[in-house]
Amino acid sequence: TVVTNDTNIAAGKTYDYVIAGAGLSGLTVGSRLSAKGHSVLIIEAGLDGSWNPAIRYAEDRVFPSTFCNWRYPVYEEDGTQLPWTADAGACIGGSTSINGMVWYRPTKAELDKLESLGNPGWNFDNLLPYMEATERNIPPTPAQIAQGAGNEPEFHGHFGFINTSFPTPMRIPGAVDLYKQALPMVFPGLTPDGDLSNRTFVSMATTIYTIWHDPIAGKNRRSSAADGLVWAPDQQRQTLTILADHKVDKVIFDKRLTAKGLMFLPTISSISSSRPRKGFQVHARRGVILSAGALATPPILERSGIGRADVLKAAKIAKVVDLTGVGANLNDQPGTSALASVAEAYRNDTSLIDADGGKVFAPVIALIKSNELWRADASSNLDGLLSPTTLRARAQAIVKAKAGVNIPGAEAILNATIDLITTHNLPIAEFLSDSITATLLTAFWPLVPLSRGHLHINTSDPFSHPIITPRFLQDSFDISVAISVARAAHSVLSSAPFEGIVADPYLGFAAGPNATDADYLSWYKATMIGASHWLGSTAMLPRRLGGVVDSKLRVYGTKSLYVVDAGILPFQVTSHLMSVLYAVAGRAAVVIDQQN
Ligand SMILES: Cc1cc2nc3c(=O)[nH]c(=O)nc-3n(C[C@H](O)[C@H](O)[C@H](O)COP(=O)(O)OP(=O)(O)OC[C@H]3O[C@@H](n4cnc5c(N)ncnc54)[C@H](O)[C@@H]3O)c2cc1C
């Protein structure tokens, strides 16, 4: 595999496939297509970050990352900038170079839902072999098992390119024990301890990460897409070139709207003088694949003239395909965290408190179902989801805000999640338990939000950030989940197992134990940030429902142009994203190859 920053290696050349973005999806697709003998060029806007300890070692992670992070500004609908940024990886490996490394599998029901939305072939059984082929699970040692590591080998792959394991040493095992006692007290019925990839029986577990222990460094190495697919000696390819530090501007089409290549420019970091004006071209024989991520692929499409007509017009871009789904249906989970100060006597107890906390994040994860969150009130809360009238109202609100294309499309997408919650009892909240200096910290979020946002360019300048409007907590269901899970977080930190250990379970929460729902909501809105599981903005759906790509990953209205990244998932999944996305990209390579 050739990795270079040299423009001349690609300018004016022709490859079988050219790919925008060397993140999780671009590297997976590129590696697989080149393994088939195709010549592949991947253009990556960021640099090689593998030298940086903050990328290389889980212990040295910085959160939010100051390196290899686009830190896109995010906005309210009225244009006011929000106080947080949308994080997304900006180096080879993409977001897997800066992410939280949490690994577990999705449920069968949610992947099957992809197919029932009108995407033949995209179901759990077809994706499972790719999930297995991704992972090389390193089983826990007896010492790790004694400290709470659950491992069921049948729910893991063992010969793949991404290492998954428990950290060495295990983090805060004392706090993990307490959380595992306390969580089922607050969420009765929460399935105890085990391996979270066994989603039929387990919904609370010690977390497995995409890491492996490097005995020479004495640290846990991040197993990013770059580590697994670019630098690994057994994954080298004769026909794969990665051009780093160059930004893809737009797609080149011929008169019949067949994608013929990409226009790209050196990024600002690679040139000493002013911003480059001159773009370069690279040509593709078989296809062009956009894998810049849910926040960067829509801007490439829009700069190429594919998108909503009014957006293109405002950005002074000639329309090529009127495709209203581009940049709509944006989804992420709104997260925040509750803090509890730890009593003086326990502040130096390293089995409870990790002064470096938050780097190998969340040693316990619990996925909370509606009956566990709301107990006796669960069915009345869910009833509101089942009425066709409220479904229509939800869809209308999304379409009115231009976060959805049309009512049938918005209804179909919402219904997918609603059915997963009501019929399949999928979890609706995630609870991540951790500690930082002198403090127990639990982060949480509505796991499958119904609210939708959008992102669009407002200029043709490829170096300008898009306008990202997350529209978190717009739907009443998301608000109910957010308030309930925030309240429950304080209940966990106030529960019997923490008595005497916690000094103040309401640290930094002024409204305290008598907080009203309104107090919780305003606190949630003031403190929330995206969980960084952005998806949906180039949804794989039938075109009449607002889809951007079809089930063969072809961009509607064009030929030989594909999208493969988080943007194609129309609704949020309950397993963070990596396990799903590696599988989707693995299968995408086969689907694309079969067409050419
Ligand atoms: C902070 C953070 C924490 C996360 N934690 C977890 C977790 O614990 N577990 C989990 O499963 N998932 C997690 N995720 C999510 C997961 O990492 C992402 O969903 C996944 O990496 C997305 O893959 P992708 O291929 O869509 O995009 P990415 O992996 O982000 O790759 C996109 C690539 O395209 C490049 N690019 C962008 N624009 C251009 C352009 N114009 N030209 C050329 N290149 C371009 C980017 O620099 C990037 O390298 C997290 C993400 C973040 C950001």
XYZ file of C-alpha atoms and ligand atoms in Angstrom:
649
model
C 0.000 0.000 0.000
C 1.351 3.394 -0.989
C 0.638 6.270 1.407
C 1.745 9.672 0.179
C 1.033 13.393 0.301
C 2.363 13.924 -3.239
C -0.286 15.447 -5.508
C 1.520 14.207 -8.633
C 0.954 10.579 -7.764
C -2.729 11.000 -8.601
C -3.169 14.169 -10.645
C -4.310 13.267 -14.139
C -4.044 9.511 -13.479
C -6.668 6.813 -13.914
C -7.613 4.093 -11.412
C -10.349 1.472 -11.435
C -11.946 3.118 -8.398
C -11.366 6.451 -6.729
C -12.674 6.948 -3.211
C -13.187 10.142 -1.197
C -12.194 9.669 2.465
C -9.817 7.186 4.110
C -11.934 6.609 7.212
C -13.667 3.475 8.426
C -15.727 2.962 5.272
C -13.326 4.235 2.606
C -10.484 2.088 3.886
C -12.678 -0.993 4.217
C -14.092 -0.681 0.706
C -10.742 0.333 -0.787
C -8.881 -2.500 0.867
C -11.399 -5.092 -0.293
C -11.610 -3.813 -3.863
C -7.830 -3.686 -4.175
C -7.599 -7.201 -2.751
C -9.659 -8.226 -5.794
C -6.938 -6.779 -8.009
C -8.566 -3.446 -8.825
C -6.398 -0.345 -8.746
C -7.769 1.983 -6.086
C -6.947 5.542 -5.063
C -8.295 6.909 -1.774
C -8.062 10.664 -1.303
C -8.003 11.727 2.354
C -8.291 15.333 3.469
C -6.365 14.714 6.689
C -2.855 13.549 7.422
C -1.394 10.307 8.692
C -1.942 10.551 12.444
C -0.391 7.253 13.447
C 2.731 8.875 14.949
C 0.651 10.763 17.496
C 0.371 8.995 20.886
C -3.110 10.504 21.362
C -4.235 8.503 18.329
C -2.055 5.464 18.921
C -2.737 4.598 22.556
C -6.094 4.419 24.287
C -4.551 5.775 27.500
C -3.278 8.870 25.709
C -6.568 9.718 24.064
C -7.628 13.344 24.373
C -11.349 14.011 24.507
C -12.494 15.925 22.615
C -9.580 15.341 20.340
C -7.615 18.450 19.450
C -5.771 16.597 16.689
C -7.374 14.767 13.755
C -10.762 16.297 14.461
C -12.832 18.417 12.097
C -14.680 19.966 15.052
C -17.436 21.148 12.717
C -19.473 24.075 14.072
C -23.135 23.243 14.758
C -26.116 25.565 14.708
C -29.623 26.120 15.997
C -32.287 26.434 13.336
C -32.197 30.220 13.629
C -28.493 30.198 12.741
C -27.142 30.705 16.269
C -23.964 28.729 16.756
C -24.145 26.103 19.504
C -21.399 25.896 22.158
C -20.186 22.438 21.120
C -18.777 21.008 17.901
C -19.573 17.925 15.863
C -16.480 15.767 16.203
C -15.350 13.663 13.257
C -11.951 12.182 12.503
C -9.717 14.181 10.165
C -6.808 11.859 9.422
C -6.195 8.431 7.887
C -8.547 6.115 9.787
C -11.183 8.844 10.009
C -13.269 8.811 13.164
C -11.822 5.449 14.235
C -8.621 7.384 14.988
C -10.313 9.513 17.667
C -13.398 7.599 18.720
C -14.372 6.016 22.042
C -13.405 2.523 20.778
C -16.544 0.923 22.249
C -17.392 -2.309 20.449
C -20.506 -4.447 20.544
C -22.949 -5.823 18.032
C -26.394 -4.621 16.970
C -29.560 -6.691 17.255
C -30.895 -8.767 14.389
C -34.157 -6.806 14.337
C -32.560 -3.463 13.574
C -30.425 -4.704 10.687
C -33.409 -6.566 9.267
C -35.250 -3.249 9.378
C -32.811 -1.870 6.795
C -34.142 -4.428 4.355
C -37.795 -3.870 5.163
C -37.401 -0.165 4.404
C -36.873 -1.146 0.768
C -33.248 -2.267 0.608
C -33.186 -5.886 -0.582
C -30.253 -7.869 0.774
C -29.397 -5.516 3.636
C -30.317 -7.702 6.591
C -28.633 -9.201 9.639
C -27.929 -12.607 8.142
C -26.186 -11.076 5.121
C -24.169 -8.645 7.255
C -23.164 -11.139 9.953
C -20.345 -12.749 7.912
C -18.845 -9.286 7.384
C -19.147 -8.479 11.092
C -17.310 -11.716 11.803
C -14.680 -11.022 9.168
C -13.947 -7.590 10.677
C -13.104 -8.612 14.208
C -10.126 -10.340 15.788
C -11.293 -10.799 19.351
C -8.644 -11.335 21.995
C -10.293 -13.320 24.807
C -10.021 -11.998 28.368
C -7.415 -13.400 30.734
C -8.547 -15.102 33.963
C -7.602 -11.890 35.798
C -9.834 -9.845 33.485
C -12.687 -12.322 33.906
C -12.307 -12.062 37.689
C -12.746 -8.311 37.297
C -15.971 -8.532 35.358
C -15.003 -9.234 31.736
C -17.714 -11.305 30.043
C -16.823 -13.108 26.862
C -18.906 -15.358 24.654
C -16.718 -16.327 21.679
C -19.652 -17.154 19.397
C -20.585 -13.470 19.319
C -17.200 -12.369 18.010
C -15.016 -12.730 14.965
C -11.557 -14.165 15.550
C -9.546 -13.733 12.362
C -10.336 -10.198 11.228
C -8.325 -6.987 11.016
C -9.736 -5.001 13.951
C -8.587 -6.153 17.382
C -11.151 -6.124 20.159
C -10.373 -6.778 23.817
C -10.755 -5.623 27.381
C -8.187 -3.106 28.572
C -5.065 -4.157 30.451
C -5.278 -3.409 33.309
C -9.064 -3.348 33.698
C -10.202 0.132 34.640
C -11.875 0.953 37.986
C -13.102 -2.590 38.787
C -14.461 -1.440 42.160
C -16.654 1.218 40.548
C -17.699 -1.263 37.866
C -18.967 -3.623 40.607
C -20.912 -0.830 42.273
C -22.471 0.304 39.012
C -23.465 -3.272 38.204
C -25.205 -3.529 41.572
C -26.851 -0.109 41.341
C -28.080 -0.101 37.731
C -30.562 -2.996 38.106
C -31.943 -1.335 41.254
C -32.898 1.720 39.251
C -33.759 -0.178 36.066
C -35.444 -3.370 37.332
C -35.236 -6.130 34.775
C -31.948 -4.915 33.325
C -30.343 -8.131 32.165
C -27.256 -8.731 34.242
C -23.696 -8.819 33.258
C -22.254 -10.750 30.313
C -20.986 -10.091 26.820
C -22.824 -7.157 25.294
C -22.432 -8.568 21.791
C -24.889 -11.265 22.878
C -27.800 -8.913 22.416
C -30.506 -11.524 23.011
C -29.653 -11.955 26.666
C -27.288 -9.235 27.781
C -27.950 -5.521 28.159
C -25.385 -4.524 30.783
C -21.720 -5.377 30.586
C -18.110 -4.476 31.062
C -17.125 -2.838 27.789
C -15.028 -4.401 25.061
C -12.992 -1.920 23.007
C -11.212 -1.843 19.659
C -7.830 -2.116 21.351
C -5.057 -4.606 21.967
C -2.460 -4.626 24.680
C 1.025 -3.812 23.426
C 3.384 -5.427 25.918
C 6.407 -3.477 24.655
C 4.802 -0.077 25.151
C 2.902 -1.381 28.179
C -0.183 0.336 26.795
C -3.468 -0.416 25.048
C -3.105 0.283 21.334
C -6.064 1.697 19.427
C -7.082 -0.647 16.636
C -8.285 1.952 14.164
C -9.165 1.384 10.527
C -5.717 2.835 9.750
C -3.995 0.396 12.085
C -6.024 -2.550 10.845
C -6.083 -1.858 7.121
C -3.214 0.482 6.216
C -0.287 -0.298 8.488
C -0.906 -3.986 9.277
C 1.762 -6.091 7.490
C -0.796 -8.746 6.488
C -3.121 -6.182 4.860
C -0.681 -4.659 2.381
C -2.035 -4.256 -1.152
C -0.227 -4.034 -4.501
C -2.872 -1.790 -6.019
C -3.947 0.556 -3.221
C -2.760 4.168 -3.018
C -3.776 6.600 -0.301
C -3.241 10.265 -1.073
C -3.386 12.113 2.258
C -3.661 15.851 2.884
C -5.853 16.433 -0.190
C -9.467 17.418 -0.140
C -12.081 16.134 -2.553
C -14.005 19.012 -4.026
C -16.512 17.384 -6.370
C -17.372 14.575 -8.749
C -16.588 14.783 -12.476
C -19.426 13.594 -14.732
C -19.726 12.993 -18.451
C -22.798 14.119 -20.389
C -24.740 10.991 -19.430
C -24.113 11.666 -15.730
C -21.661 8.803 -15.422
C -19.148 9.597 -12.689
C -15.734 9.747 -14.331
C -13.530 10.888 -11.487
C -12.957 13.445 -8.763
C -11.672 17.008 -8.541
C -9.352 17.479 -5.573
C -7.048 20.071 -4.048
C -4.133 20.044 -1.634
C -5.448 20.937 1.811
C -4.398 24.165 3.405
C -2.000 22.338 5.713
C 0.051 21.028 2.805
C 0.735 24.336 1.116
C 2.814 27.122 2.480
C 1.240 30.091 0.751
C -2.366 31.047 0.177
C -5.326 28.796 -0.418
C -4.939 26.842 -3.667
C -7.207 27.902 -6.489
C -6.321 25.218 -8.954
C -7.921 21.834 -8.590
C -6.616 18.542 -9.934
C -8.467 15.711 -11.589
C -8.207 11.969 -11.135
C -10.140 9.541 -13.307
C -12.035 6.362 -12.500
C -12.613 3.464 -14.904
C -15.191 1.577 -12.855
C -16.607 3.887 -10.244
C -16.354 6.761 -7.814
C -17.125 6.066 -4.158
C -17.882 8.791 -1.613
C -16.880 7.765 1.930
C -16.231 11.108 3.590
C -18.692 10.413 6.401
C -22.232 11.537 7.215
C -21.071 15.141 7.696
C -18.817 15.474 4.648
C -20.298 13.363 1.854
C -23.433 15.554 1.457
C -21.242 18.648 0.867
C -19.298 16.786 -1.863
C -22.573 15.796 -3.532
C -23.888 19.352 -3.283
C -20.691 20.850 -4.699
C -21.136 18.361 -7.551
C -24.613 19.744 -8.265
C -26.547 16.919 -6.587
C -28.961 18.020 -3.906
C -31.897 20.217 -3.065
C -32.458 22.803 -5.769
C -32.743 25.788 -3.389
C -29.539 24.810 -1.569
C -27.632 24.545 -4.858
C -29.012 27.846 -6.066
C -28.058 29.657 -2.843
C -24.524 28.262 -3.118
C -24.368 29.278 -6.803
C -23.907 25.729 -8.021
C -25.409 24.505 -11.276
C -27.958 21.774 -10.691
C -27.039 18.329 -11.998
C -29.574 16.147 -10.143
C -32.429 17.434 -8.008
C -32.076 15.044 -5.078
C -33.836 16.437 -2.042
C -32.638 13.775 0.399
C -29.026 14.989 0.318
C -28.222 16.402 3.772
C -31.682 15.705 5.233
C -32.553 13.078 7.861
C -29.396 13.818 9.900
C -29.364 11.939 13.191
C -27.166 11.589 16.263
C -27.823 10.972 19.939
C -27.876 14.004 22.275
C -25.715 13.089 25.260
C -24.914 14.620 28.598
C -23.600 13.351 31.922
C -24.354 13.378 35.635
C -21.559 13.785 38.159
C -21.197 12.732 41.779
C -18.377 13.890 44.002
C -16.669 11.070 45.835
C -16.145 11.190 49.601
C -12.663 12.309 50.661
C -11.721 8.849 51.945
C -12.183 7.267 48.499
C -10.581 9.892 46.294
C -7.315 8.042 45.966
C -8.901 4.614 45.599
C -7.820 3.699 42.088
C -10.284 0.841 41.891
C -13.045 3.477 42.028
C -11.519 6.621 40.651
C -9.368 6.970 37.587
C -7.579 10.283 37.479
C -7.130 9.722 33.740
C -10.803 8.815 33.332
C -12.620 9.299 30.103
C -9.782 8.080 27.919
C -10.732 4.435 27.698
C -14.285 5.546 28.131
C -17.181 3.917 29.997
C -16.110 0.624 31.534
C -19.771 -0.308 32.072
C -22.464 0.093 29.453
C -26.154 -0.491 30.065
C -28.814 -0.429 27.365
C -32.135 0.496 28.936
C -35.494 -0.652 27.574
C -38.718 1.327 27.907
C -40.136 -0.971 30.605
C -36.932 -0.580 32.615
C -36.862 3.198 32.247
C -40.557 3.835 32.796
C -41.749 0.716 34.633
C -45.562 0.908 35.034
C -45.764 3.984 32.817
C -44.025 2.310 29.899
C -47.114 1.260 27.970
C -48.822 4.633 28.284
C -45.623 6.351 27.118
C -45.339 3.967 24.179
C -49.015 4.311 23.235
C -48.242 7.806 22.020
C -45.837 6.315 19.512
C -48.404 4.000 18.000
C -51.078 6.453 16.972
C -51.175 7.207 13.233
C -52.172 10.793 14.019
C -49.114 11.482 16.118
C -46.929 9.712 13.563
C -48.279 12.065 10.915
C -47.670 15.072 13.173
C -44.096 13.936 13.865
C -43.422 13.473 10.149
C -45.008 16.837 9.304
C -42.767 18.602 11.826
C -39.689 16.973 10.304
C -40.672 17.850 6.740
C -41.615 21.409 7.724
C -38.143 21.854 9.211
C -36.655 20.487 5.949
C -35.122 17.634 7.914
C -37.162 15.185 5.849
C -38.129 15.063 2.204
C -41.784 14.118 2.297
C -44.408 12.772 4.707
C -44.341 9.138 3.464
C -40.545 9.100 3.718
C -40.402 10.655 7.169
C -43.179 8.315 8.354
C -41.391 5.248 6.988
C -38.124 6.162 8.695
C -39.809 7.027 12.005
C -41.897 3.882 11.850
C -38.777 1.749 11.532
C -37.516 3.007 14.897
C -40.972 3.020 16.475
C -41.531 -0.598 15.497
C -38.126 -1.570 16.890
C -39.034 0.092 20.196
C -42.615 -1.122 20.508
C -42.646 -4.550 18.827
C -39.078 -5.645 19.411
C -38.547 -3.863 22.752
C -35.215 -2.471 21.645
C -33.458 -0.293 24.250
C -34.272 3.402 24.156
C -31.493 4.832 26.341
C -27.814 4.158 26.817
C -26.056 4.595 30.131
C -22.243 4.729 30.216
C -20.681 4.556 33.663
C -17.235 5.859 34.443
C -15.183 7.972 36.812
C -12.835 10.928 36.519
C -10.765 12.772 39.097
C -12.606 12.723 42.478
C -15.848 12.157 40.613
C -18.115 9.377 39.427
C -19.451 10.235 36.005
C -22.276 8.673 34.057
C -23.011 9.710 30.518
C -26.301 8.892 28.827
C -28.436 9.579 25.795
C -31.691 8.657 24.109
C -30.419 5.732 22.068
C -32.715 5.872 19.041
C -33.840 9.499 18.698
C -36.793 10.354 16.480
C -35.698 13.977 15.971
C -33.987 14.764 12.699
C -31.665 17.560 11.565
C -29.953 18.598 8.353
C -26.690 19.846 6.933
C -25.928 21.775 3.770
C -23.247 23.876 2.190
C -23.829 27.592 1.700
C -20.894 28.186 -0.638
C -19.076 26.261 -3.342
C -15.778 26.683 -1.433
C -14.606 23.164 -0.487
C -12.682 24.564 2.485
C -15.786 26.056 4.123
C -17.570 23.979 6.715
C -21.178 23.002 6.044
C -24.018 24.421 8.131
C -24.904 21.533 10.442
C -28.235 21.832 12.243
C -28.661 18.820 14.548
C -32.183 19.720 15.835
C -31.712 17.587 18.944
C -34.673 16.973 21.270
C -37.291 18.254 18.855
C -39.508 15.194 19.238
C -41.547 14.766 22.439
C -40.496 11.128 22.738
C -36.808 12.068 22.734
C -37.529 14.685 25.387
C -39.295 12.135 27.623
C -36.420 9.688 27.297
C -33.841 12.395 27.971
C -35.561 13.649 31.131
C -36.170 10.135 32.452
C -32.666 8.867 31.862
C -31.124 12.007 33.378
C -33.294 11.606 36.469
C -32.400 7.919 36.623
C -28.690 8.777 36.444
C -29.001 10.752 39.654
C -30.945 7.860 41.182
C -28.105 5.479 40.332
C -25.536 7.759 41.935
C -27.776 8.156 45.021
C -28.500 4.435 45.352
C -27.518 2.169 48.237
C -24.316 0.734 46.720
C -22.828 4.253 46.564
C -23.849 5.256 50.094
C -20.872 6.564 52.029
C -18.778 6.576 48.857
C -20.589 9.416 47.124
C -20.539 12.778 48.919
C -22.805 14.693 46.527
C -24.795 12.770 43.914
C -26.007 16.031 42.324
C -22.647 17.645 41.687
C -23.024 20.576 39.294
C -26.798 20.112 39.040
C -28.253 23.170 40.750
C -31.870 21.969 40.808
C -30.876 19.053 43.084
C -33.076 16.172 44.240
C -36.361 18.096 43.899
C -35.792 19.012 40.257
C -38.878 19.208 38.069
C -39.062 17.838 34.544
C -38.664 21.399 33.296
C -35.453 21.757 35.347
C -34.132 18.555 33.833
C -35.034 19.582 30.312
C -33.385 22.985 30.511
C -30.257 21.459 32.094
C -30.195 18.746 29.401
C -30.480 21.284 26.603
C -27.756 23.465 28.111
C -25.255 20.645 28.559
C -25.910 18.199 25.708
C -23.450 17.398 22.954
C -23.609 14.925 20.085
C -22.586 11.359 20.867
C -20.721 11.427 17.520
C -22.825 8.714 15.900
C -23.873 10.888 12.976
C -25.770 9.124 10.211
C -28.713 9.299 7.826
C -27.764 12.270 5.632
C -27.418 10.233 2.410
C -29.972 7.580 3.289
C -30.218 4.241 1.499
C -33.928 4.188 0.707
C -36.230 4.129 -2.305
C -36.056 7.510 -4.036
C -39.756 8.208 -3.442
C -39.068 8.073 0.309
C -36.242 10.591 0.088
C -33.396 8.148 -0.502
C -30.041 9.314 -1.841
C -28.671 5.887 -2.737
C -30.414 2.700 -3.779
C -29.704 -0.747 -2.367
C -26.760 -1.092 -4.764
C -25.393 2.122 -3.182
C -25.779 4.068 -6.434
C -26.593 7.756 -6.135
C -29.984 8.295 -7.767
C -29.910 10.027 -11.136
C -26.248 9.170 -11.791
C -24.176 6.227 -12.976
C -21.059 4.726 -11.382
C -21.320 7.012 -8.346
C -21.682 5.302 -4.957
C -21.879 6.357 -1.321
C -20.523 4.062 1.384
C -20.357 5.578 4.863
C -22.452 6.240 7.972
C -24.697 8.575 5.990
C -26.465 5.696 4.247
C -27.994 4.283 7.471
C -31.485 5.836 7.612
C -32.012 5.402 11.367
C -29.917 5.117 14.503
C -28.617 1.707 15.583
C -28.205 0.579 19.191
C -24.585 -0.616 18.988
C -22.603 2.565 18.449
C -21.655 2.404 14.815
C -18.398 0.635 14.129
C -19.572 -2.987 14.220
C -22.357 -2.139 11.767
C -20.329 0.147 9.490
C -17.392 -2.225 8.986
C -19.915 -4.883 7.958
C -21.846 -2.516 5.693
C -18.630 -1.392 3.983
C -17.427 -4.983 3.608
C -20.646 -5.974 1.907
C -20.675 -2.733 -0.103
C -17.366 -3.681 -1.728
C -18.938 -6.898 -3.004
C -22.142 -5.166 -4.125
C -20.157 -2.535 -6.040
C -17.704 -5.009 -7.533
C -20.573 -7.132 -8.860
C -21.876 -4.156 -10.840
C -18.614 -3.537 -12.637
C -15.439 11.261 19.065
C -16.075 10.042 18.478
C -16.359 8.961 19.316
C -16.948 7.807 18.784
N -17.047 6.695 19.572
C -17.423 5.522 19.011
C -17.360 4.324 19.756
O -16.911 4.300 20.910
N -17.770 3.169 19.151
C -18.251 3.163 17.866
O -18.633 2.089 17.383
N -18.307 4.286 17.136
C -17.881 5.456 17.668
N -17.872 6.592 16.912
C -18.464 6.544 15.569
C -17.592 5.918 14.493
O -16.221 6.132 14.721
C -18.015 6.538 13.165
O -19.402 6.352 13.028
C -17.338 5.931 11.948
O -15.940 6.057 12.020
C -17.862 6.613 10.701
O -17.256 6.018 9.584
P -17.309 6.747 8.185
O -16.562 5.910 7.246
O -18.699 7.123 7.897
O -16.540 8.127 8.436
P -15.108 8.420 9.029
O -14.527 7.214 9.704
O -15.231 9.635 9.875
O -14.215 8.736 7.744
C -14.443 9.842 6.903
C -13.107 10.293 6.337
O -13.331 11.186 5.253
C -12.392 12.257 5.327
N -12.922 13.393 4.590
C -13.904 14.246 4.968
N -14.112 15.156 3.995
C -13.284 14.852 2.981
C -13.049 15.410 1.696
N -13.743 16.460 1.241
N -12.078 14.868 0.929
C -11.354 13.800 1.352
N -11.545 13.236 2.576
C -12.509 13.738 3.364
C -12.257 12.478 6.823
O -11.082 13.199 7.130
C -12.254 11.057 7.351
O -10.961 10.511 7.382
C -17.313 7.772 17.414
C -17.030 8.856 16.586
C -16.404 9.980 17.101
C -16.096 11.132 16.195
